[in-house]
Short mmCIF file of C-alpha atoms in Angstrom, two decimals:
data_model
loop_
_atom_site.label_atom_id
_atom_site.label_comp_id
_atom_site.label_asym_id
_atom_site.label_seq_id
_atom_site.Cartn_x
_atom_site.Cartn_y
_atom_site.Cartn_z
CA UNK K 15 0.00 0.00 0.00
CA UNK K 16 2.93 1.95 0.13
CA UNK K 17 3.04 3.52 -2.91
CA UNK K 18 -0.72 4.85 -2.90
CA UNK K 19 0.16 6.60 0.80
CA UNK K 20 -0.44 9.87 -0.68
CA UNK K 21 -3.97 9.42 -1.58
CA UNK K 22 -4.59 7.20 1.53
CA UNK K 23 -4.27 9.89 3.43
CA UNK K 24 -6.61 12.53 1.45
CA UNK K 25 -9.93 12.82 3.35
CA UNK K 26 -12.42 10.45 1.88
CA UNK K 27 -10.58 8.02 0.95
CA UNK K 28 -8.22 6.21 3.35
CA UNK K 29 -7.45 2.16 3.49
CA UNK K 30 -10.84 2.22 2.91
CA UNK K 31 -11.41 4.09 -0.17
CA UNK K 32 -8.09 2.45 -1.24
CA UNK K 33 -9.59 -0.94 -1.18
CA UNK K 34 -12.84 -0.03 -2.93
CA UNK K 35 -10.03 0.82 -5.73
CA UNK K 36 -8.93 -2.67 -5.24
CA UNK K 37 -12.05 -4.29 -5.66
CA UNK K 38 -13.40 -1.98 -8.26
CA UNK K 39 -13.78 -2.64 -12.03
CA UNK K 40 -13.72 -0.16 -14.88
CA UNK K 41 -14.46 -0.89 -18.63
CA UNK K 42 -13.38 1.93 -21.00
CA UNK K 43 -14.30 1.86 -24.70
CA UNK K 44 -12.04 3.49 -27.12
CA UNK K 45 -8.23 3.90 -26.55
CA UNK K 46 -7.88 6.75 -28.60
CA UNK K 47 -7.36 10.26 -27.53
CA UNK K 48 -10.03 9.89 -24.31
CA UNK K 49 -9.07 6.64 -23.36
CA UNK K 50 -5.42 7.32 -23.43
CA UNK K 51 -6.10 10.27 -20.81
CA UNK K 52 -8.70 7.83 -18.74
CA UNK K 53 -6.18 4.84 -18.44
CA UNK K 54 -3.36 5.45 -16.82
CA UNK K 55 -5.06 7.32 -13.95
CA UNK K 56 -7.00 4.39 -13.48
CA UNK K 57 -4.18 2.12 -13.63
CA UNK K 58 -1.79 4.29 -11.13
CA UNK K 59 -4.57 4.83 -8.64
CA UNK K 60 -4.76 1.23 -7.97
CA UNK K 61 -8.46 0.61 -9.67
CA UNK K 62 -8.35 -3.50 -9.77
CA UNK K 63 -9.36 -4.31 -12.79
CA UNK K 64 -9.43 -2.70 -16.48
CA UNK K 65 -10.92 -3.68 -19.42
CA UNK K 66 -9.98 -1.68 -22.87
CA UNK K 67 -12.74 -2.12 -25.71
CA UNK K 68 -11.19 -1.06 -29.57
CA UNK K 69 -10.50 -2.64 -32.66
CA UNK K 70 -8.18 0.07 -34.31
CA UNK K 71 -4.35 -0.47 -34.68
CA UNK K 72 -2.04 2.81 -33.87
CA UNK K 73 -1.57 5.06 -36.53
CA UNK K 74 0.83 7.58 -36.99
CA UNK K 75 -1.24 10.12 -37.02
CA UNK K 76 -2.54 9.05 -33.30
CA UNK K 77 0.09 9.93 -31.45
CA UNK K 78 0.18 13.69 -31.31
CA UNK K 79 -2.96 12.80 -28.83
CA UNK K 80 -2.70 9.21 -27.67
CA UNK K 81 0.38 9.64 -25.67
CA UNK K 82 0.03 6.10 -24.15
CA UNK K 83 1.44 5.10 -27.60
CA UNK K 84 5.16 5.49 -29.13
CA UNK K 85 6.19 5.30 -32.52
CA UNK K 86 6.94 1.79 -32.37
CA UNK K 87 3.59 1.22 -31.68
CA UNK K 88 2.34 2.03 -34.79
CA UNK K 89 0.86 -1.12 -36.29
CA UNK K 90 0.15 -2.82 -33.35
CA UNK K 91 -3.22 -3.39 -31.97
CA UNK K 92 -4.04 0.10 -29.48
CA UNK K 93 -5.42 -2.52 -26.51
CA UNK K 94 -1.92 -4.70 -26.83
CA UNK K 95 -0.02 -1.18 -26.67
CA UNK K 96 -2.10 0.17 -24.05
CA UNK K 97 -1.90 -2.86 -21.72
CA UNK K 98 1.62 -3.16 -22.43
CA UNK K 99 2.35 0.77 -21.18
CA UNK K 100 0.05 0.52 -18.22
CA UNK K 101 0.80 -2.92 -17.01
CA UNK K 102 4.36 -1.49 -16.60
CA UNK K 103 3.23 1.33 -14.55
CA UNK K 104 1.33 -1.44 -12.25
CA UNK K 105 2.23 -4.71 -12.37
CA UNK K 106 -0.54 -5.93 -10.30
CA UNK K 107 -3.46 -4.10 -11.84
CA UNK K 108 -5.78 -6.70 -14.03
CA UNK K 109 -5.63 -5.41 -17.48
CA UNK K 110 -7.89 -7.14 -19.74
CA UNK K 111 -7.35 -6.12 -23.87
CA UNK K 112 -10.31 -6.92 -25.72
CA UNK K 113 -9.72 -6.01 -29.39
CA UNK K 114 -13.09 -5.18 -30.75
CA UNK K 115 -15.26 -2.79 -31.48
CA UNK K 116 -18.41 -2.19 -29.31
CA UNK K 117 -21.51 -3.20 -31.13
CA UNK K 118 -25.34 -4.69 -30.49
CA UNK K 119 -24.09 -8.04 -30.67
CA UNK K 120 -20.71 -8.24 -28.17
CA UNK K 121 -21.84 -4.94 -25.23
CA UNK K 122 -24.05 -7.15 -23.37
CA UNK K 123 -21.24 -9.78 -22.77
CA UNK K 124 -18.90 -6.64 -22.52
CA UNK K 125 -19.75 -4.61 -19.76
CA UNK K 126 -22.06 -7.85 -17.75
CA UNK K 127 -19.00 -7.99 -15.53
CA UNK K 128 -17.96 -4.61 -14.73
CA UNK K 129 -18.66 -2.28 -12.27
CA UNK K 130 -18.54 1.13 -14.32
CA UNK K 131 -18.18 1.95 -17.77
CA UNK K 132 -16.26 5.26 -19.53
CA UNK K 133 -17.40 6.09 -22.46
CA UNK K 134 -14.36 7.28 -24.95
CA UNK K 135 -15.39 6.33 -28.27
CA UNK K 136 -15.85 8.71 -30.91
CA UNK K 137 -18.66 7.51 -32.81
CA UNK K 138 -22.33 8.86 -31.72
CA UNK K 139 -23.87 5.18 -33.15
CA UNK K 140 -21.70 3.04 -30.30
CA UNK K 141 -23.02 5.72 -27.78
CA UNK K 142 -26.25 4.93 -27.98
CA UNK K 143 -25.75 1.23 -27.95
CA UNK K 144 -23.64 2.10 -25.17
CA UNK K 145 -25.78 4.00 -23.70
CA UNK K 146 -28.76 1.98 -23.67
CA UNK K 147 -27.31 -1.32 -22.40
CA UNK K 148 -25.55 0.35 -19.46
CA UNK K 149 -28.81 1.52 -19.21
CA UNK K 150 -30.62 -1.34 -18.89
CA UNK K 151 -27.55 -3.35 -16.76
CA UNK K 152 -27.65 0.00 -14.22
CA UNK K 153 -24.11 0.29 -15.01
CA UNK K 154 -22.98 3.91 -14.46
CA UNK K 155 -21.76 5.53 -17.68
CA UNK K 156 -19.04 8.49 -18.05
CA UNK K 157 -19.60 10.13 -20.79
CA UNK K 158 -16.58 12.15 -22.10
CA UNK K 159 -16.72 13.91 -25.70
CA UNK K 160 -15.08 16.79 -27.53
CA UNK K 161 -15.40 19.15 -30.18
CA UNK K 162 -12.40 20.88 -31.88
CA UNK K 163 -11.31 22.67 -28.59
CA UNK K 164 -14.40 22.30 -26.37
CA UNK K 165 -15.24 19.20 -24.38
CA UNK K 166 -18.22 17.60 -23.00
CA UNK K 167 -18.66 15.56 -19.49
CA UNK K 168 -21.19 13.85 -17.63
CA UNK K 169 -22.23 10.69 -15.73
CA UNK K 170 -25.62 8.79 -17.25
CA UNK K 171 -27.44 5.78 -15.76
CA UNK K 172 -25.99 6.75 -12.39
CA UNK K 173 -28.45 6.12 -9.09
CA UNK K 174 -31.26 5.92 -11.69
CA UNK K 175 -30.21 9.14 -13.58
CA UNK K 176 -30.95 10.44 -17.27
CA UNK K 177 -29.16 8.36 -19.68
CA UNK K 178 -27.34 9.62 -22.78
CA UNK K 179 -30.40 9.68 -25.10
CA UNK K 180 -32.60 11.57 -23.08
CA UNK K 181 -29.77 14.07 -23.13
CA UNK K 182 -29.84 13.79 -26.84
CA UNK K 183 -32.25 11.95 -28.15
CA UNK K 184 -31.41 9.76 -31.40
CA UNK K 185 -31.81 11.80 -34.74
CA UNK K 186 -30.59 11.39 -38.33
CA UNK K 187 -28.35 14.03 -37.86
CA UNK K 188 -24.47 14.27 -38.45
CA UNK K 189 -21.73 15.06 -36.37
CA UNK K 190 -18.41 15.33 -37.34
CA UNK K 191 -15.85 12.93 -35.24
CA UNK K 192 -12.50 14.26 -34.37
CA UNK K 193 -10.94 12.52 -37.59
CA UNK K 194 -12.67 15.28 -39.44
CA UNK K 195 -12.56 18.00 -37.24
CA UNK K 196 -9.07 18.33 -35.92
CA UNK K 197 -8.33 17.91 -32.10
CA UNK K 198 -5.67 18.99 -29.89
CA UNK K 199 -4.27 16.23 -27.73
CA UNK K 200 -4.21 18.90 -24.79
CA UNK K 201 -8.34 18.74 -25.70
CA UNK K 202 -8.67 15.10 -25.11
CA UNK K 203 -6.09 14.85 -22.17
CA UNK K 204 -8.23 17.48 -20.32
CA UNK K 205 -11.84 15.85 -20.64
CA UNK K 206 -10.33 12.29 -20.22
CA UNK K 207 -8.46 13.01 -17.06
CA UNK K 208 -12.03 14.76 -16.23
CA UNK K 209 -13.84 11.77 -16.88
CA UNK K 210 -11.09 9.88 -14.36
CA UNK K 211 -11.67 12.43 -11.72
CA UNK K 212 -15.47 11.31 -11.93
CA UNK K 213 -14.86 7.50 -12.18
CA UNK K 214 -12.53 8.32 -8.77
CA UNK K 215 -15.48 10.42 -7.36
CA UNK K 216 -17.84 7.38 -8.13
CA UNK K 217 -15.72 4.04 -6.61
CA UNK K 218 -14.95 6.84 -3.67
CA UNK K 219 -17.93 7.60 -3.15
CA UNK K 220 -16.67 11.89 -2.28
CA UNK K 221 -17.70 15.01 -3.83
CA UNK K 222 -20.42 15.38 -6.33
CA UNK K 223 -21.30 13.10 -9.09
CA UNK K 224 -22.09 15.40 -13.24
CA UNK K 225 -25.26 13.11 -12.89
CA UNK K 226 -28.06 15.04 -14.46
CA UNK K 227 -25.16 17.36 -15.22
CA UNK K 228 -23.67 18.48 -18.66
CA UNK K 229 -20.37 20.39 -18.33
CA UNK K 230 -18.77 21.80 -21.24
CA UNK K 231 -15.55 22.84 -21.45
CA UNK K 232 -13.98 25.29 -23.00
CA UNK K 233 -10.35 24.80 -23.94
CA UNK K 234 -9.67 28.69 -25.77
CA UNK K 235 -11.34 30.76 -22.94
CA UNK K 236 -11.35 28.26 -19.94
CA UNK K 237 -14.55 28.65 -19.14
CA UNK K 238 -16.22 25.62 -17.63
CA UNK K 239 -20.46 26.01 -17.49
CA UNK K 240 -22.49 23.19 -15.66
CA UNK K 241 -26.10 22.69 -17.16
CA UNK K 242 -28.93 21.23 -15.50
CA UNK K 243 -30.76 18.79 -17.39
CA UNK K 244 -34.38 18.09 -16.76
CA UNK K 245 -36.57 19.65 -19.03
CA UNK K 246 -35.05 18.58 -21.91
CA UNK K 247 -37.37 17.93 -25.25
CA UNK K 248 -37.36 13.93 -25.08
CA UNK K 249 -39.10 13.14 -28.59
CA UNK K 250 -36.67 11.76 -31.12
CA UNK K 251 -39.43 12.04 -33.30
CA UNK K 252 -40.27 15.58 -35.42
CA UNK K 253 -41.41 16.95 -32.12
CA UNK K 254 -38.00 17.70 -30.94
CA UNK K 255 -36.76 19.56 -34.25
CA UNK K 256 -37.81 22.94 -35.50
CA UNK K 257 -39.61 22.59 -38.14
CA UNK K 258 -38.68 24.06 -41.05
CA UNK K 259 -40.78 25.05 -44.53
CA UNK K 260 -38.68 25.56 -47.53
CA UNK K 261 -39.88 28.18 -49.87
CA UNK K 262 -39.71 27.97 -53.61
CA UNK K 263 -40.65 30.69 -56.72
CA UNK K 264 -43.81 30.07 -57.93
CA UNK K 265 -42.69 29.38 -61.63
CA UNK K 266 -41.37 26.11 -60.49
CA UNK K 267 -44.33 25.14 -58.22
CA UNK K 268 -46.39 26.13 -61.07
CA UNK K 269 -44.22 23.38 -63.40
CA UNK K 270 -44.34 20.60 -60.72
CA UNK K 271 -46.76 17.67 -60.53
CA UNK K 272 -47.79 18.02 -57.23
CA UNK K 273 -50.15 19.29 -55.34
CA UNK K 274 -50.94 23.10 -55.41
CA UNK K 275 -52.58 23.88 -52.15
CA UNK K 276 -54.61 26.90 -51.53
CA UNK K 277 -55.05 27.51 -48.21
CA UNK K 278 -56.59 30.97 -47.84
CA UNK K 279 -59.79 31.13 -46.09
CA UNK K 280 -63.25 31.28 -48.67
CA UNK K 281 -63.70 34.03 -51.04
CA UNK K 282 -60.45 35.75 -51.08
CA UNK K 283 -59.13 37.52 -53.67
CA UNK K 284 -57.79 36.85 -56.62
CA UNK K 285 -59.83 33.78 -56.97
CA UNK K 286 -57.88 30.69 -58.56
CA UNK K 287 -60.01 29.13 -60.82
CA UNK K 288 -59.88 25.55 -59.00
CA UNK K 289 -58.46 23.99 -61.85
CA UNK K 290 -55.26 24.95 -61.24
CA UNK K 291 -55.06 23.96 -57.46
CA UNK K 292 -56.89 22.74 -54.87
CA UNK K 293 -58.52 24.45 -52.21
CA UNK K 294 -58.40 24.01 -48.34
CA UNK K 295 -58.56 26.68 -45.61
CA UNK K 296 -55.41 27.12 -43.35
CA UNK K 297 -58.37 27.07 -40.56
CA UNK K 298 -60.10 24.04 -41.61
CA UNK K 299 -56.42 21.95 -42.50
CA UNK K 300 -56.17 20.19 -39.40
CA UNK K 301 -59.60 18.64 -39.61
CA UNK K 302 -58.94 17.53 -43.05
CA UNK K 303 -56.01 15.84 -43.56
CA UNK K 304 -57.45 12.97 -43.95
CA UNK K 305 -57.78 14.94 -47.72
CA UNK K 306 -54.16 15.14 -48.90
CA UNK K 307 -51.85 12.25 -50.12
CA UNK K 308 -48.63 12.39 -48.08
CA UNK K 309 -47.25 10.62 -50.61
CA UNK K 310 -47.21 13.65 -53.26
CA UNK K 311 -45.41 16.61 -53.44
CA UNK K 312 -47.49 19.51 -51.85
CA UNK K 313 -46.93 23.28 -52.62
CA UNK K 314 -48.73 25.61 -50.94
CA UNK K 315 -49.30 29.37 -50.96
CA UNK K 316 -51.84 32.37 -49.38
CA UNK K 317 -51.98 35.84 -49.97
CA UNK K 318 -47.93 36.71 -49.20
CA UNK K 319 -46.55 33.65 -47.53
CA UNK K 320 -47.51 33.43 -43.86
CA UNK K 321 -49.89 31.32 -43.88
CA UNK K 322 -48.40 28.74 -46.30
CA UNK K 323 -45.70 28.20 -43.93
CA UNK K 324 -47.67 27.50 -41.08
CA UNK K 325 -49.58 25.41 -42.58
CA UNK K 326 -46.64 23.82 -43.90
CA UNK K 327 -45.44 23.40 -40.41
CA UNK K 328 -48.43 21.92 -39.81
CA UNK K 329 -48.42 19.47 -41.88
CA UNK K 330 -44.87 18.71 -41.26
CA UNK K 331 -46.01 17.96 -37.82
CA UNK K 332 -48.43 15.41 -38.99
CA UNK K 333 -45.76 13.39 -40.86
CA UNK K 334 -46.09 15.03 -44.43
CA UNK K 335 -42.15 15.30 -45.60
CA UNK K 336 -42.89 16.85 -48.99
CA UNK K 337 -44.06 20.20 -48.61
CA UNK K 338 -42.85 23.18 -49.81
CA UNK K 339 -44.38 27.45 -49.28
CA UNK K 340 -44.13 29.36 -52.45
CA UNK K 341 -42.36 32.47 -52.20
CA UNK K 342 -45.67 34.92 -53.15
CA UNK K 343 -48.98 34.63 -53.15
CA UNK K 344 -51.85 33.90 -55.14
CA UNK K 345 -51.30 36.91 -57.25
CA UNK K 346 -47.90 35.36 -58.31
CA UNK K 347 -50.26 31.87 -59.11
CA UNK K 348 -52.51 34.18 -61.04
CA UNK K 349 -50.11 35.75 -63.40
CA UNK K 350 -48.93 32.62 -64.19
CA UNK K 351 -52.01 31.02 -65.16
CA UNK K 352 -52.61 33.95 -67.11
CA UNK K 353 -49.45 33.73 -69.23
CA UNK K 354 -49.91 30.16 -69.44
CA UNK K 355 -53.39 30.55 -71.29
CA UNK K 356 -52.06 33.47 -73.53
CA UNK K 357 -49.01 31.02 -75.05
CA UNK K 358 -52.01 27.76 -75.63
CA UNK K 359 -54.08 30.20 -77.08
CA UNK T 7 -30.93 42.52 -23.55
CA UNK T 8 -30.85 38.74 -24.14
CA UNK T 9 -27.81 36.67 -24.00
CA UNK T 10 -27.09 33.59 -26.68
CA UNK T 11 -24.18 31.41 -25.98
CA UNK T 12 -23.58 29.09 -29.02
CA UNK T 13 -21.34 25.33 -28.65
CA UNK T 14 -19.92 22.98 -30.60
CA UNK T 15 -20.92 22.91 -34.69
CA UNK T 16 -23.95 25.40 -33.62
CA UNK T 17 -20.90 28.07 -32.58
CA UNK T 18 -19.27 27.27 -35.92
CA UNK T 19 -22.55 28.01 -37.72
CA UNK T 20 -22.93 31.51 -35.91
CA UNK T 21 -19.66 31.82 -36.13
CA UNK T 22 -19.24 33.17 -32.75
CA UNK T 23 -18.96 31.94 -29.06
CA UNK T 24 -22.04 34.33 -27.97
CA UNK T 25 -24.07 37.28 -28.94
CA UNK T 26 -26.35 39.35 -27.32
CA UNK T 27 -29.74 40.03 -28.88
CA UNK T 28 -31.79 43.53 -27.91
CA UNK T 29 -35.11 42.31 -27.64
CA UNK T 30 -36.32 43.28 -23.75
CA UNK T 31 -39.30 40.19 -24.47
CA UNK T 32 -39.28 37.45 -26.65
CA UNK T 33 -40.52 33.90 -26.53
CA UNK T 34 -38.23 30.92 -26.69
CA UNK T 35 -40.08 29.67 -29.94
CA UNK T 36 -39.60 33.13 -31.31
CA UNK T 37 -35.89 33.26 -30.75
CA UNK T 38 -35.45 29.71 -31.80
CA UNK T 39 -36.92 30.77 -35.11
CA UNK T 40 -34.88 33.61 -35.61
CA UNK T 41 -31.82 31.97 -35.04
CA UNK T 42 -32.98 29.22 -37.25
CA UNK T 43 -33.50 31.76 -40.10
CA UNK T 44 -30.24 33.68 -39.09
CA UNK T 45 -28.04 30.32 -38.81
CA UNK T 46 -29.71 27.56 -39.97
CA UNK T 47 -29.36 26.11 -36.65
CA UNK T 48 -32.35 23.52 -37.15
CA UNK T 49 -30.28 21.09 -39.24
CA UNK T 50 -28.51 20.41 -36.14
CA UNK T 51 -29.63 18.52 -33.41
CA UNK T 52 -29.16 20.21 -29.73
CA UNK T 53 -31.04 20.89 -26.64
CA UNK T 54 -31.91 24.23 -24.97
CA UNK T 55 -30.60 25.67 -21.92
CA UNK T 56 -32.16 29.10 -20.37
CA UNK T 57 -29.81 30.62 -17.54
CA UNK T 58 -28.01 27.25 -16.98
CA UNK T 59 -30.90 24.83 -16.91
CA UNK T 60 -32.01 22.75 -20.23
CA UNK T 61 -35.62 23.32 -21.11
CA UNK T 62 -37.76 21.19 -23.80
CA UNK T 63 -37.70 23.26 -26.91
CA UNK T 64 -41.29 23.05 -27.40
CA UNK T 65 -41.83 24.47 -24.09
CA UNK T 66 -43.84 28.17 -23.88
CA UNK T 67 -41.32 30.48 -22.35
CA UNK T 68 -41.34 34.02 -22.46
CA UNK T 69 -37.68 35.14 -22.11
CA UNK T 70 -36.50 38.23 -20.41
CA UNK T 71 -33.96 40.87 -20.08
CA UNK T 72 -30.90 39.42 -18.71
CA UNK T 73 -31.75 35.99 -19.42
CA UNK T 74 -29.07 33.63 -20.75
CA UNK T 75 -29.69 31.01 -23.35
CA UNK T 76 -27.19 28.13 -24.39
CA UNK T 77 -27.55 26.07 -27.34
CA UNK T 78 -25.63 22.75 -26.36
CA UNK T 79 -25.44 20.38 -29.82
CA UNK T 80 -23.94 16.70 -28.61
CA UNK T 81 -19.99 16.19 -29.40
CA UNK T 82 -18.61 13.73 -30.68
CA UNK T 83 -14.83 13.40 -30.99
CA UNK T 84 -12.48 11.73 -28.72
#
């Protein structure tokens, strides 16, 4: 025990907290940038048991970030390297490499046996999975993530606390990972070691846990803000985007096969004769949408615009994807029906 | 005077860290749809935080002077 006596002695922790260490086991996926911060905290504060989750094979271009690595690393398997580095900072530490990647079919067998799991992967897909069997095994989860010089932290599924995805819900939406974006190894170092402190703060049992917490992190100013979650939107459907109406010029709604969608109330002016379009009332839409075929394309317009987006919003909300406002009004429609007769006739 | 901090891609987008906006009222749906039409921010997924605390987007707020909104988009480097 000799060589943790300087933390034995902190308040909080002790022989005690020292041997919760001991008996404590810590799964980390990804031993890229994160993970390489994560690991060897773990390893030299005496945590008993490690497992390291990733496929990938060192790359040059890793090690300006993943300092657990060397350049004759480079080819070799990152969990081989990574156990190799930490087992020779302690010997007796359990270091288990498991050279994978984390997917539906292996994280149930992955993380059955461990106590708490870090999350230091950079893919948003493996979160989720993550997220949601940690979830459902009541496995705490320490989520650690960065972009370009700002980081994010907090602890999900902790005590019953929000998980990942009710944080951010799952949407078909793209986020860069760092391969793209750039990332200073400074950036990763930081919100690793962060996500250490809280794995420390969790098998201690001291201070207080980012559970229904989101810090961010900001590397170029140093500011560090805590949010509360809570009220969070927690539809991954439509409900928890803005929807958004895209307008188009009237000459090329005019052209298109779709639908043409008057929605100005009964007896405005101009008229359309109802060839041309069809006809339903902002004010009556909701009742009939029974009417339209969310299959087609449908354009609609009013007297200048406002309308036609709402009710393009509208029916948005009701699971129409193909609708579009025309930039106008009716008196654009008109002028275009007009010059269309003049040329047949 | 309201205050919009921006993170992540959504900070890109603005291209700025913050700005403050000089509207004394203004309701959270409001000022999510002018930021959409300013920055395009809806293509994005992120939650909404008003003076440190996330609210549901969808949720009728009136904002105030001196209130401070975050936009907080996930990350997802490491």
């Amino acid at each position: 025990m000799e060589r943790f006596q300087r933390q034995i002695i902190l308040p909080g922790v002790g022989t005690a907290g020292q041997n919760k260490l001991k008996a404590c086991s810590v799964l980390v996926i990804g031993a890229g940038g994160l993970g390489c911060a994560v690991l060897p905290y773990l390893v030299a504060a005496g945590v008993g048991k490690i497992g390291i989750v990733d496929g990938d094979r060192v790359e040059e271009s890793n090690l300006h970030r993943q300092v657990l690595y060397t350049e004759s690393s480079i080819g070799v398997l990152k969990v081989d390297a990574a156990k190799q580095t930490l087992q020779q900072m302690n010997s007796t530490a359990q270091i288990v490499a498991i050279p994978e990647f984390l997917s539906e079919g292996n994280v149930e067998s992955l993380i059955r046996s461990y106590d708490l799991i870090i999350d230091a992967t950079d893919n948003l897909e493996v979160r989720y999975t993550l997220d949601k069997a940690s979830s459902s095994f009541k496995k705490p989860l320490i989520y650690g993530s960065i972009f370009r010089f700002q980081g994010q932290v907090s602890v999900f599924n902790y005590k019953g606390g929000p998980s990942y995805s009710s944080l951010f819900p799952k949407e078909e939406k793209a986020v860069l990972n760092c391969e793209e974006a750039g990332v200073l190894g400074t950036t990763v170092g930081i919100i690793g070691m962060l996500q250490a402190n809280e794995a420390l703060k969790i098998i201690l049992g001291i201070g207080e846990v980012l559970s229904g917490r989101l810090l961010i992190y900001n590397m170029l100013t140093n500011d560090q803000q805590i949010f509360e979650l809570g009220g969070q939107s927690v539809a991954p459907s439509f409900n928890s985007r803005i929807e958004k109406v895209d307008l188009i010029n009237p000459e090329l709604a005019f052209a298109m096969k779709g639908i043409l969608l008057d929605v100005r109330e009964v007896g405005e002016k101009p008229e359309i004769p109802s060839g041309f379009c069809h006809k339903l009332p902002l004010s009556e839409l909701e009742s009939r949408l029974g009417e339209l075929d969310k299959e087609r394309e449908i354009t609609l317009f009013c007297q200048a615009g406002g309308r036609a987006i709402k009710a393009g919003k509208l029916l948005k909300k009701a699971g129409f994807s193909n609708v579009k406002a025309i930039r106008g009004g009716a008196r654009d429609i008109l002028n275009l029906i007009k010059n269309e007769m003049s040329k047949t006739t | 005077m309201i205050t919009v901090n921006y993170f992540g891609n959504i900070a890109e987008a603005a291209q700025s860290d913050s700005e403050t906006l000089e509207y004394n009222t203004l309701s959270l749906a409001e000022l999510l749809d002018l930021l959409d039409s300013k920055y395009a921010i809806g293509k994005f997924p992120f939650q909404v935080a008003v003076n440190r605390k996330i609210v549901s987007k969808q949720q009728i707020l009136s904002l105030s002077d001196s209130d401070e909104i975050a936009l907080l988009p996930p990350f997802a480097g490491g």
